[in-house]
Amino acid sequence: MDFIKKVVLVYLFILFASSTAYAKNCKKGIPCGNSCISAAKTCRIGTYSAAPTLKPKTTPITPTATQVAISKQNFNAAKTKLVQLYKSNPEQTTFYCDCEFSWTGKKGIVDFSKCGYEPRKNLNRASRIEWEHVMPAENFGRHLQCWRNGGRKECKKDVTFNEMEGDLHNLQPSIGEVNGDRSNYRYSQFTNAFTQYGQCKSAVDFQTRKFQPREEIRGIIARTYFYMSDKYNINLSDSEHKLMTAWNKTYPPDNWECNRNKLIEQIQGNDNKFVTQQCN
């Protein structure tokens, strides 16, 4: 009888040792007796059960005060503030064509009769005010990873892009049709004939993708380009820098540019130093 007990004990010990050793080698499944089965299956031998899978703890990210402040600067917010600014200064005219405009709520309406504007192609768009990015969104957006991932649509999720797109210093009221025609064409000087928009003294060359603005605003454009380049670390091409330097020197700020700079500083919290330097 003692001999039988010893045999049983030896057998159980060997079975336990074998199962334990196999369990250590069971890396892609779960041990079940002296075999290894898929983790998705249930072991019917013994009482083995897989340990519960714990989800990793995540720490909520709290935006800093700076990130919250910057996120409030975006294109939609800028348009609302600009409507208020220009309602308070109703004597101001459209950027490229010097046309008077009025407001019905947030909608700007252009008066063609006083400036001699003639729509080139799109009457509906010509009748409304749009906010023109003096430095086009593509020019500052393409420096960001979001633009490379999906263009302007993808960049709408990017805090830095929203700050740049909503910078008031870079936005001007424009006849919608001219804003669309200008697109992201580079500024240039290429003609003395202005017939595309009636008496408007700006012109577009669709073949060479160039846009020539009227003389009175060329200094504003130059100082805006220098501001955007300086604030957001955007490189200007050699030809852009040369043209903007010439325009900045030839066309100094008038009273409205100086006053607008101060008003935007009160709203946005920063001035365009390239305007301030000359206004002072």
XYZ file of N, CA and C in Angstrom:
840
model
N 0.828 -1.196 0.000
C 0.000 0.000 0.000
C 0.859 1.240 0.000
N 1.895 1.280 0.803
C 2.819 2.420 0.829
C 3.486 2.596 -0.522
N 3.748 1.485 -1.173
C 4.401 1.548 -2.480
C 3.515 2.241 -3.506
N 2.177 1.918 -3.452
C 1.212 2.531 -4.388
C 1.116 4.019 -4.144
N 1.099 4.447 -2.843
C 1.023 5.882 -2.520
C 2.228 6.615 -3.073
N 3.382 5.975 -2.937
C 4.607 6.611 -3.428
C 4.557 6.786 -4.941
N 4.048 5.758 -5.623
C 3.959 5.835 -7.081
C 3.036 6.975 -7.508
N 1.876 7.089 -6.806
C 0.900 8.153 -7.119
C 1.516 9.517 -6.888
N 2.209 9.667 -5.754
C 2.816 10.962 -5.432
C 3.864 11.355 -6.475
N 4.675 10.379 -6.889
C 5.702 10.643 -7.912
C 5.055 11.068 -9.218
N 3.967 10.375 -9.596
C 3.259 10.701 -10.847
C 2.693 12.112 -10.805
N 2.061 12.463 -9.637
C 1.486 13.815 -9.506
C 2.578 14.890 -9.564
N 3.725 14.596 -8.938
C 4.828 15.552 -8.941
C 5.340 15.798 -10.359
N 5.482 14.671 -11.114
C 5.963 14.792 -12.500
C 4.965 15.578 -13.343
N 3.655 15.308 -13.132
C 2.609 15.999 -13.892
C 2.615 17.485 -13.584
N 2.774 17.833 -12.293
C 2.785 19.242 -11.874
C 3.998 19.964 -12.444
N 5.149 19.298 -12.354
C 6.384 19.902 -12.861
C 6.290 20.109 -14.359
N 5.704 19.116 -15.042
C 5.588 19.227 -16.491
C 4.663 20.370 -16.886
N 3.537 20.495 -16.142
C 2.567 21.563 -16.443
C 3.169 22.922 -16.164
N 3.920 23.000 -15.033
C 4.541 24.272 -14.672
C 5.563 24.693 -15.707
N 6.388 23.742 -16.127
C 7.400 24.043 -17.130
C 6.752 24.462 -18.435
N 5.668 23.793 -18.802
C 5.016 24.125 -20.051
C 4.385 25.505 -19.974
N 3.833 25.834 -18.773
C 3.200 27.153 -18.602
C 4.186 28.270 -18.848
N 5.463 28.015 -18.423
C 6.480 29.046 -18.622
C 6.774 29.254 -20.102
N 6.623 28.174 -20.879
C 6.936 28.253 -22.301
C 5.729 28.621 -23.159
N 4.583 28.790 -22.513
C 3.350 29.100 -23.228
C 3.238 30.620 -23.340
N 3.859 31.178 -24.388
C 3.953 32.644 -24.498
C 2.867 33.244 -25.377
N 2.354 32.482 -26.347
C 1.390 33.041 -27.288
C -0.050 32.628 -26.983
N -0.247 31.871 -25.901
C -1.590 31.440 -25.528
C -1.702 31.337 -24.024
N -2.482 30.361 -23.535
C -2.590 30.125 -22.094
C -2.348 28.640 -21.836
N -1.724 28.295 -20.688
C -1.497 26.877 -20.365
C -2.803 26.176 -20.028
N -2.972 24.956 -20.493
C -4.172 24.169 -20.182
C -3.716 22.729 -20.006
N -3.604 22.293 -18.735
C -3.042 20.975 -18.464
C -1.601 20.952 -18.919
N -1.265 19.983 -19.744
C 0.093 19.907 -20.283
C 0.141 20.356 -21.740
N -0.785 21.252 -22.109
C -0.797 21.803 -23.462
C -0.933 23.329 -23.394
N -0.883 23.950 -24.577
C -0.989 25.413 -24.656
C -2.077 25.723 -25.684
N -3.125 26.472 -25.249
C -4.235 26.765 -26.153
C -4.327 28.263 -26.405
N -5.118 28.626 -27.400
C -5.313 30.045 -27.741
C -5.914 30.795 -26.566
N -5.495 32.031 -26.391
C -6.000 32.843 -25.282
C -7.493 33.108 -25.433
N -8.019 32.953 -26.656
C -9.436 33.217 -26.882
C -10.314 32.040 -26.454
N -9.672 30.865 -26.197
C -10.423 29.669 -25.811
C -10.489 29.521 -24.296
N -11.381 28.649 -23.844
C -11.551 28.398 -22.406
C -10.922 27.053 -22.050
N -10.089 27.056 -21.005
C -9.448 25.808 -20.567
C -10.415 25.014 -19.707
N -10.659 23.774 -20.086
C -11.594 22.931 -19.339
C -10.892 22.086 -18.289
N -9.589 22.145 -18.179
C -8.831 21.346 -17.210
C -8.382 22.259 -16.083
N -8.687 21.894 -14.884
C -8.265 22.705 -13.749
C -9.104 23.975 -13.655
N -8.527 24.989 -13.026
C -9.258 26.239 -12.788
C -8.513 27.422 -13.342
N -7.698 27.226 -14.388
C -6.902 28.327 -14.937
C -7.820 29.392 -15.548
N -7.543 30.628 -15.305
C -8.257 31.739 -15.947
C -7.248 32.828 -16.223
N -7.420 33.448 -17.389
C -6.478 34.502 -17.768
C -6.665 35.728 -16.899
N -5.555 36.415 -16.624
C -5.620 37.629 -15.812
C -6.343 38.716 -16.589
N -7.175 39.541 -15.921
C -7.899 40.598 -16.628
C -6.934 41.603 -17.239
N -7.299 42.108 -18.428
C -6.478 43.107 -19.101
C -6.823 44.491 -18.568
N -5.843 45.174 -18.093
C -6.064 46.503 -17.518
C -5.779 47.566 -18.559
N -6.663 48.528 -18.679
C -6.440 49.637 -19.594
C -5.438 50.611 -18.989
N -4.496 51.060 -19.782
C -3.517 52.010 -19.245
C -4.186 53.302 -18.810
N -3.726 53.833 -17.715
C -4.272 55.081 -17.208
C -3.787 56.245 -18.061
N -4.699 57.149 -18.359
C -4.327 58.331 -19.132
C -4.528 59.573 -18.291
N -3.602 60.467 -18.393
C -3.690 61.715 -17.644
C -4.270 62.795 -18.546
N -5.392 63.401 -18.155
C -5.985 64.432 -19.006
C -5.030 65.601 -19.196
N -4.984 66.120 -20.449
C -4.102 67.237 -20.763
C -4.851 68.540 -20.581
N -4.352 69.380 -19.730
C -4.960 70.683 -19.493
C -4.206 71.736 -20.274
N -4.888 72.453 -21.190
C -4.183 73.466 -21.982
C -3.662 74.590 -21.100
N -2.515 75.117 -21.473
C -1.942 76.231 -20.729
C -2.728 77.501 -21.027
N -2.495 78.525 -20.231
C -3.180 79.812 -20.429
C -2.849 80.391 -21.795
N -1.598 80.199 -22.224
C -1.177 80.718 -23.537
C -1.926 80.013 -24.651
N -2.064 78.679 -24.561
C -2.773 77.925 -25.594
C -4.240 78.324 -25.668
N -4.857 78.566 -24.512
C -6.257 78.984 -24.489
C -6.410 80.335 -25.152
N -5.490 81.260 -24.851
C -5.553 82.607 -25.426
C -5.373 82.561 -26.939
N -4.406 81.768 -27.405
C -4.134 81.690 -28.829
C -5.285 81.029 -29.570
N -5.911 80.027 -28.959
C -6.984 79.317 -29.631
C -8.178 80.227 -29.888
N -8.306 81.308 -29.148
C -9.397 82.255 -29.350
C -9.128 83.166 -30.539
N -7.890 83.189 -31.019
C -7.541 83.990 -32.194
C -7.663 83.099 -33.418
N -8.717 83.273 -34.153
C -8.955 82.483 -35.356
C -9.695 83.341 -36.361
N -9.892 82.810 -37.558
C -10.450 83.589 -38.656
C -11.883 84.049 -38.367
N -12.705 83.168 -37.808
C -14.090 83.538 -37.525
C -14.177 84.659 -36.498
N -13.373 84.541 -35.438
C -13.358 85.590 -34.418
C -12.845 86.902 -34.995
N -11.840 86.798 -35.866
C -11.258 87.994 -36.481
C -12.287 88.726 -37.327
N -13.079 87.995 -38.104
C -14.077 88.627 -38.961
C -15.105 89.397 -38.138
N -15.503 88.840 -37.006
C -16.458 89.529 -36.131
C -15.869 90.836 -35.606
N -14.611 90.794 -35.200
C -13.955 91.992 -34.672
C -13.733 93.039 -35.757
N -13.429 92.590 -36.962
C -13.191 93.528 -38.058
C -14.478 94.226 -38.483
N -15.594 93.520 -38.447
C -16.882 94.155 -38.751
C -17.127 95.302 -37.775
N -16.877 95.052 -36.501
C -17.058 96.090 -35.485
C -16.111 97.260 -35.725
N -14.853 96.948 -36.076
C -13.858 97.995 -36.314
C -14.264 98.892 -37.478
N -14.716 98.279 -38.569
C -15.041 99.070 -39.759
C -16.410 99.740 -39.654
N -17.304 99.204 -38.852
C -18.555 99.911 -38.579
C -18.274 101.205 -37.815
N -17.237 101.170 -37.002
C -16.854 102.365 -36.244
C -16.072 103.356 -37.099
N -15.661 102.928 -38.279
C -14.908 103.788 -39.201
C -15.523 103.662 -40.599
N -16.770 104.124 -40.748
C -17.519 103.889 -41.999
C -16.979 104.624 -43.215
N -16.047 105.549 -43.000
C -15.478 106.278 -44.136
C -14.448 105.460 -44.893
N -14.029 104.333 -44.351
C -13.005 103.514 -45.004
C -13.564 102.760 -46.205
N -12.703 102.470 -47.154
C -13.118 101.846 -48.419
C -12.462 100.476 -48.602
N -12.875 99.770 -49.655
C -12.315 98.442 -49.917
C -10.838 98.551 -50.280
N -10.103 97.506 -49.990
C -8.648 97.538 -50.063
C -8.133 97.710 -51.488
N -8.554 96.879 -52.407
C -7.970 96.876 -53.746
C -8.592 97.891 -54.707
N -9.860 98.252 -54.467
C -10.557 99.078 -55.459
C -11.095 100.398 -54.917
N -10.872 100.681 -53.636
C -11.242 101.977 -53.064
C -12.731 102.271 -53.203
N -13.565 101.258 -52.981
C -15.016 101.427 -53.072
C -15.639 101.560 -51.688
N -16.628 102.427 -51.579
C -17.355 102.555 -50.323
C -18.220 101.316 -50.104
N -18.441 100.986 -48.839
C -19.319 99.855 -48.525
C -20.031 100.123 -47.208
N -21.165 99.461 -47.029
C -21.975 99.623 -45.819
C -22.291 98.248 -45.246
N -22.933 98.244 -44.083
C -23.170 96.982 -43.381
C -24.649 96.736 -43.149
N -25.052 95.501 -43.370
C -26.362 95.003 -42.951
C -26.084 93.829 -42.033
N -26.061 94.102 -40.740
C -25.603 93.087 -39.792
C -24.123 92.838 -39.999
N -23.752 91.598 -40.261
C -22.351 91.253 -40.524
C -22.033 91.226 -42.018
N -23.014 91.533 -42.840
C -22.834 91.465 -44.283
C -22.444 92.833 -44.831
N -21.287 92.891 -45.486
C -20.841 94.122 -46.106
C -21.325 94.211 -47.537
N -21.880 95.366 -47.913
C -22.438 95.560 -49.251
C -21.682 96.677 -49.950
N -21.230 96.426 -51.168
C -20.399 97.366 -51.920
C -21.274 98.291 -52.765
N -20.899 99.570 -52.801
C -21.584 100.562 -53.624
C -20.763 100.793 -54.899
N -21.173 100.176 -56.006
C -20.446 100.299 -57.270
C -20.523 101.707 -57.861
N -21.639 102.385 -57.634
C -21.897 103.645 -58.331
C -20.886 104.733 -58.011
N -20.334 104.716 -56.813
C -19.433 105.798 -56.394
C -17.976 105.548 -56.770
N -17.626 104.302 -57.075
C -16.219 104.011 -57.382
C -16.017 103.525 -58.812
N -17.097 103.344 -59.553
C -16.979 102.919 -60.941
C -16.550 101.479 -61.118
N -16.817 100.644 -60.109
C -16.445 99.232 -60.229
C -17.396 98.513 -61.169
N -16.856 97.670 -62.024
C -17.656 96.830 -62.899
C -17.245 95.373 -62.694
N -18.191 94.522 -62.310
C -17.851 93.108 -62.099
C -17.238 92.488 -63.346
N -16.173 91.741 -63.143
C -15.519 91.074 -64.268
C -16.315 89.860 -64.725
N -16.838 89.103 -63.757
C -17.494 87.841 -64.101
C -18.564 87.446 -63.095
N -18.322 87.721 -61.816
C -19.177 87.185 -60.757
C -19.863 88.325 -59.991
N -21.068 88.691 -60.416
C -21.790 89.810 -59.807
C -22.133 89.545 -58.348
N -22.582 88.333 -58.035
C -22.974 88.029 -56.658
C -21.795 88.187 -55.695
N -20.660 87.645 -56.083
C -19.499 87.737 -55.200
C -18.950 89.156 -55.178
N -19.089 89.876 -56.282
C -18.610 91.251 -56.348
C -19.415 92.168 -55.436
N -20.642 91.795 -55.133
C -21.533 92.657 -54.347
C -21.271 92.588 -52.848
N -20.415 91.673 -52.413
C -20.221 91.516 -50.970
C -18.768 91.741 -50.558
N -18.607 92.039 -49.284
C -17.284 92.229 -48.687
C -16.764 90.896 -48.169
N -15.516 90.595 -48.493
C -14.825 89.442 -47.931
C -13.533 89.931 -47.290
N -13.000 89.134 -46.371
C -11.770 89.540 -45.673
C -10.572 88.876 -46.326
N -9.778 89.709 -46.929
C -8.614 89.275 -47.702
C -7.389 89.095 -46.825
N -6.725 87.942 -46.950
C -5.422 87.755 -46.314
C -4.369 88.386 -47.223
N -3.762 89.462 -46.764
C -2.752 90.160 -47.568
C -1.620 89.190 -47.909
N -1.070 88.538 -46.910
C -0.208 87.383 -47.170
C -1.127 86.171 -47.210
N -1.251 85.504 -48.359
C -2.207 84.403 -48.496
C -1.993 83.287 -47.480
N -3.095 82.607 -47.158
C -3.036 81.516 -46.180
C -2.040 80.437 -46.591
N -1.939 80.177 -47.877
C -0.996 79.152 -48.339
C 0.441 79.547 -48.031
N 0.741 80.835 -48.123
C 2.111 81.294 -47.889
C 2.579 81.020 -46.467
N 1.673 81.225 -45.492
C 2.102 80.933 -44.113
C 1.721 79.524 -43.685
N 0.691 78.925 -44.310
C 0.266 77.588 -43.921
C 1.217 76.496 -44.374
N 1.823 76.668 -45.546
C 2.663 75.598 -46.093
C 3.918 75.341 -45.273
N 4.235 76.238 -44.346
C 5.388 76.030 -43.464
C 5.046 75.063 -42.325
N 3.769 74.722 -42.171
C 3.329 73.874 -41.068
C 3.091 72.435 -41.539
N 3.271 71.497 -40.624
C 3.070 70.079 -40.948
C 1.621 69.804 -41.325
N 0.688 70.498 -40.693
C -0.727 70.252 -40.969
C -1.063 70.539 -42.429
N -0.419 71.531 -43.021
C -0.682 71.865 -44.421
C -0.193 70.738 -45.325
N 0.955 70.186 -44.972
C 1.486 69.072 -45.759
C 0.629 67.815 -45.598
N -0.072 67.729 -44.465
C -0.921 66.561 -44.214
C -2.286 66.661 -44.889
N -2.740 67.875 -45.151
C -4.085 67.983 -45.727
C -4.537 69.383 -46.051
N -3.584 70.290 -46.231
C -3.927 71.644 -46.655
C -4.661 72.447 -45.596
N -5.404 73.425 -46.067
C -6.077 74.361 -45.160
C -7.091 73.658 -44.252
N -7.785 72.663 -44.791
C -8.778 71.940 -44.007
C -8.143 71.278 -42.793
N -7.011 70.625 -42.986
C -6.326 69.964 -41.886
C -5.765 70.986 -40.908
N -5.322 72.126 -41.425
C -4.720 73.153 -40.570
C -5.742 73.867 -39.686
N -7.026 73.726 -40.001
C -8.055 74.322 -39.157
C -8.018 73.735 -37.739
N -7.368 72.569 -37.600
C -7.250 71.923 -36.283
C -5.980 72.354 -35.560
N -5.154 73.174 -36.218
C -3.844 73.534 -35.689
C -3.896 74.910 -35.022
N -3.443 74.992 -33.773
C -3.511 76.235 -33.011
C -2.676 77.331 -33.666
N -1.476 76.985 -34.115
C -0.591 77.980 -34.731
C -1.196 78.542 -36.004
N -1.763 77.679 -36.830
C -2.392 78.149 -38.072
C -3.568 79.060 -37.767
N -4.383 78.689 -36.780
C -5.530 79.522 -36.414
C -5.088 80.909 -35.972
N -3.982 80.973 -35.257
C -3.474 82.268 -34.816
C -3.079 83.120 -36.021
N -2.372 82.519 -36.966
C -1.930 83.254 -38.144
C -3.108 83.643 -39.033
N -4.032 82.707 -39.227
C -5.175 82.972 -40.100
C -6.083 84.058 -39.522
N -6.097 84.174 -38.210
C -6.959 85.159 -37.556
C -6.245 86.419 -37.119
N -5.027 86.644 -37.603
C -4.280 87.848 -37.226
C -4.878 89.054 -37.943
N -5.382 89.998 -37.183
C -6.078 91.158 -37.745
C -5.181 92.028 -38.611
N -3.895 92.064 -38.309
C -2.972 92.903 -39.079
C -2.869 92.441 -40.537
N -3.201 91.180 -40.792
C -3.051 90.613 -42.133
C -4.370 90.576 -42.907
N -5.423 91.171 -42.372
C -6.743 91.088 -42.997
C -7.245 92.459 -43.422
N -7.815 92.518 -44.622
C -8.329 93.772 -45.175
C -9.670 93.511 -45.867
N -10.575 94.517 -45.861
C -11.863 94.350 -46.545
C -11.697 94.430 -48.063
N -12.231 93.464 -48.758
C -12.067 93.411 -50.217
C -13.388 93.070 -50.895
N -13.592 93.596 -52.097
C -14.694 93.126 -52.924
C -14.485 91.639 -53.160
N -15.529 90.851 -52.917
C -15.386 89.399 -52.956
C -14.809 88.861 -54.250
N -15.248 89.420 -55.378
C -14.762 88.942 -56.666
C -13.260 89.165 -56.810
N -12.771 90.323 -56.367
C -11.337 90.626 -56.479
C -10.546 89.737 -55.523
N -11.102 89.498 -54.347
C -10.462 88.592 -53.393
C -10.298 87.208 -54.010
N -11.334 86.723 -54.685
C -11.257 85.413 -55.329
C -10.270 85.392 -56.480
N -10.262 86.472 -57.290
C -9.337 86.531 -58.422
C -7.887 86.620 -57.977
N -7.647 87.329 -56.908
C -6.269 87.451 -56.417
C -5.734 86.089 -55.968
N -6.620 85.263 -55.391
C -6.238 83.925 -54.958
C -4.982 83.995 -54.081
N -3.970 83.200 -54.426
C -2.695 83.274 -53.705
C -1.599 83.791 -54.625
N -1.988 84.578 -55.654
C -1.016 85.103 -56.610
C -0.081 86.093 -55.915
N 1.155 86.116 -56.372
C 2.133 87.020 -55.763
C 1.920 88.454 -56.273
N 2.249 89.406 -55.432
C 2.143 90.805 -55.817
C 3.253 91.158 -56.806
N 2.920 92.068 -57.719
C 3.885 92.441 -58.746
C 3.461 93.759 -59.384
N 4.265 94.242 -60.300
C 3.932 95.397 -61.131
C 4.170 94.996 -62.580
N 3.117 95.021 -63.399
C 3.269 94.514 -64.758
C 2.440 95.265 -65.797
N 1.629 96.250 -65.386
C 0.783 96.918 -66.373
C 0.460 98.351 -65.972
N 0.074 99.140 -66.951
C -0.447 100.488 -66.733
C -1.887 100.593 -67.211
N -2.443 99.486 -67.661
C -3.816 99.451 -68.144
C -4.699 98.724 -67.139
N -5.802 99.359 -66.760
C -6.703 98.778 -65.771
C -8.121 98.757 -66.348
N -8.523 97.635 -66.851
C -9.828 97.521 -67.514
C -10.661 96.349 -67.001
N -10.086 95.506 -66.164
C -10.784 94.289 -65.744
C -11.955 94.563 -64.822
N -11.841 95.613 -63.982
C -12.865 95.893 -62.978
C -13.353 97.341 -63.082
N -13.595 97.811 -64.293
C -14.044 99.191 -64.467
C -12.950 100.164 -64.104
N -13.254 101.068 -63.142
C -12.296 102.094 -62.742
C -11.361 101.652 -61.608
N -11.465 100.421 -61.187
C -10.575 99.896 -60.141
C -9.148 99.825 -60.667
N -8.197 100.348 -59.900
C -6.804 100.453 -60.340
C -5.943 99.269 -59.903
N -6.548 98.115 -59.755
C -5.806 96.880 -59.502
C -6.017 95.940 -60.680
N -5.077 95.018 -60.876
C -5.155 94.126 -62.034
C -4.611 92.749 -61.689
N -5.078 91.751 -62.432
C -4.624 90.377 -62.225
C -4.184 89.772 -63.558
N -3.097 89.028 -63.515
C -2.616 88.287 -64.680
C -2.753 86.803 -64.346
N -3.793 86.181 -64.897
C -4.081 84.794 -64.548
C -3.044 83.821 -65.100
N -2.448 84.151 -66.221
C -1.476 83.245 -66.839
C -0.185 83.153 -66.028
N 0.303 84.299 -65.564
C 1.553 84.299 -64.798
C 1.312 84.301 -63.291
N 0.033 84.276 -62.887
C -0.344 84.223 -61.470
C 0.255 85.416 -60.707
N -0.007 86.606 -61.223
C 0.464 87.831 -60.585
C -0.715 88.758 -60.319
N -0.579 89.578 -59.274
C -1.623 90.551 -58.940
C -0.961 91.892 -58.670
N -1.453 92.913 -59.344
C -0.900 94.260 -59.157
C -1.897 95.116 -58.381
N -1.569 95.523 -57.160
C -2.467 96.352 -56.360
C -2.315 97.837 -56.701
N -3.336 98.610 -56.413
C -3.254 100.048 -56.641
C -2.146 100.662 -55.779
N -1.621 101.783 -56.211
C -0.459 102.394 -55.560
C -0.690 102.717 -54.096
N -1.883 103.204 -53.763
C -2.152 103.714 -52.419
C -2.002 102.670 -51.317
N -2.062 101.396 -51.667
C -2.002 100.359 -50.622
C -0.716 99.543 -50.665
N 0.199 99.893 -51.548
C 1.413 99.080 -51.689
C 2.285 99.130 -50.432
N 2.337 100.258 -49.771
C 3.099 100.348 -48.528
C 2.480 99.503 -47.428
N 1.144 99.491 -47.366
C 0.442 98.659 -46.380
C 0.785 97.185 -46.605
N 0.760 96.766 -47.859
C 1.085 95.379 -48.201
C 2.504 95.041 -47.760
N 3.440 95.927 -48.040
C 4.844 95.679 -47.683
C 5.014 95.516 -46.181
N 4.420 96.423 -45.416
C 4.582 96.364 -43.955
C 3.839 95.167 -43.359
N 2.791 94.736 -44.028
C 2.080 93.524 -43.586
C 2.933 92.287 -43.830
N 3.576 92.222 -44.988
C 4.459 91.089 -45.294
C 5.632 91.033 -44.312
N 6.225 92.171 -44.012
C 7.343 92.197 -43.065
C 6.876 91.761 -41.675
N 5.679 92.185 -41.297
C 5.112 91.809 -39.997
C 4.903 90.300 -39.908
N 4.248 89.717 -40.907
C 3.975 88.280 -40.890
C 5.272 87.478 -40.908
N 6.219 87.928 -41.702
C 7.515 87.248 -41.777
C 8.228 87.274 -40.437
N 8.194 88.424 -39.771
C 8.892 88.601 -38.496
C 8.189 87.854 -37.361
N 6.883 87.972 -37.283
C 6.148 87.387 -36.152
C 6.079 85.869 -36.215
N 5.924 85.326 -37.425
C 5.707 83.886 -37.556
C 6.872 83.153 -38.225
N 7.992 83.846 -38.359
C 9.213 83.232 -38.891
C 8.980 82.637 -40.287
N 8.406 83.452 -41.169
C 8.121 83.035 -42.537
C 9.128 83.696 -43.470
N 9.840 82.900 -44.210
C 10.854 83.440 -45.121
C 10.208 84.047 -46.364
N 10.681 85.214 -46.738
C 10.273 85.828 -47.995
C 11.313 85.489 -49.057
N 10.870 85.316 -50.287
C 11.816 85.080 -51.368
C 12.614 86.354 -51.615
N 13.714 86.233 -52.321
C 14.537 87.405 -52.620
C 13.740 88.458 -53.390
N 12.933 88.002 -54.348
C 12.146 88.948 -55.149
C 11.059 89.614 -54.308
N 10.441 88.849 -53.406
C 9.434 89.428 -52.511
C 10.062 90.470 -51.599
N 11.197 90.129 -51.008
C 11.853 91.042 -50.075
C 12.271 92.327 -50.781
N 12.764 92.214 -51.988
C 13.195 93.383 -52.751
C 12.008 94.286 -53.077
N 10.902 93.676 -53.527
C 9.715 94.455 -53.878
C 9.118 95.129 -52.645
N 9.005 94.389 -51.542
C 8.409 94.945 -50.329
C 9.279 96.048 -49.728
N 10.572 95.913 -49.833
C 11.475 96.957 -49.341
C 11.263 98.247 -50.122
N 11.125 98.120 -51.432
C 10.896 99.293 -52.282
C 9.545 99.934 -51.977
N 8.509 99.126 -51.840
C 7.174 99.660 -51.549
C 7.122 100.295 -50.170
N 7.760 99.685 -49.208
C 7.773 100.225 -47.848
C 8.399 101.621 -47.824
N 9.434 101.801 -48.601
C 10.150 103.074 -48.647
C 9.377 104.122 -49.457
N 8.784 103.707 -50.560
C 8.116 104.631 -51.477
C 6.759 105.090 -50.964
N 6.061 104.224 -50.238
C 4.691 104.523 -49.794
C 4.594 104.453 -48.267
N 4.875 105.559 -47.562
C 4.814 105.570 -46.095
C 3.368 105.498 -45.592
N 3.165 105.198 -44.316
C 1.808 105.064 -43.769
C 1.047 106.388 -43.811
N -0.260 106.293 -44.080
C -1.123 107.462 -43.946
C -1.795 107.408 -42.574
N -2.671 108.354 -42.296
C -3.302 108.439 -40.968
C -4.120 107.191 -40.640
N -4.849 106.660 -41.633
C -5.683 105.485 -41.365
C -4.834 104.264 -41.031
N -3.748 104.055 -41.735
C -2.893 102.901 -41.426
C -2.355 103.000 -40.004
N -1.954 104.209 -39.608
C -1.447 104.401 -38.241
C -2.547 104.169 -37.204
N -3.734 104.713 -37.459
C -4.841 104.556 -36.508
C -5.319 103.111 -36.444
N -5.397 102.461 -37.600
C -5.817 101.064 -37.653
C -4.853 100.186 -36.860
N -3.584 100.460 -36.966
C -2.569 99.714 -36.225
C -2.804 99.826 -34.722
N -3.141 101.018 -34.257
C -3.396 101.227 -32.825
C -4.687 100.545 -32.379
N -5.707 100.616 -33.226
C -6.979 99.973 -32.891
C -6.822 98.462 -32.786
N -6.081 97.889 -33.708
C -5.856 96.438 -33.679
C -5.025 96.054 -32.458
N -4.078 96.887 -32.088
C -3.292 96.614 -30.876
C -4.196 96.549 -29.654
N -5.197 97.421 -29.586
C -6.134 97.415 -28.461
C -6.992 96.143 -28.458
N -7.326 95.664 -29.639
C -8.172 94.465 -29.753
C -7.367 93.186 -29.570
N -6.253 93.096 -30.279
C -5.485 91.848 -30.362
C -4.341 91.780 -29.362
N -3.863 92.941 -28.925
C -2.813 92.954 -27.914
C -1.411 93.161 -28.446
N -1.261 93.322 -29.765
C 0.071 93.586 -30.321
C -0.047 94.485 -31.547
N 0.978 95.275 -31.779
C 0.987 96.167 -32.932
C 1.800 95.556 -34.066
N 1.775 96.217 -35.197
C 2.689 95.909 -36.298
C 3.828 96.909 -36.155
N 4.971 96.445 -35.702
C 6.074 97.356 -35.387
C 6.590 98.095 -36.621
N 6.378 97.515 -37.794
C 6.850 98.153 -39.017
C 5.980 99.355 -39.381
N 4.750 99.356 -38.896
C 3.880 100.526 -39.021
C 4.199 101.516 -37.916
N 4.307 101.022 -36.703
C 4.557 101.879 -35.545
C 5.829 102.695 -35.721
N 6.869 102.067 -36.220
C 8.161 102.761 -36.388
C 8.027 104.001 -37.253
N 7.257 103.909 -38.323
C 7.112 105.045 -39.234
C 6.065 106.040 -38.749
N 5.047 105.557 -38.074
C 4.000 106.464 -37.562
C 4.538 107.339 -36.434
N 5.473 106.813 -35.665
C 6.037 107.590 -34.560
C 7.051 108.611 -35.051
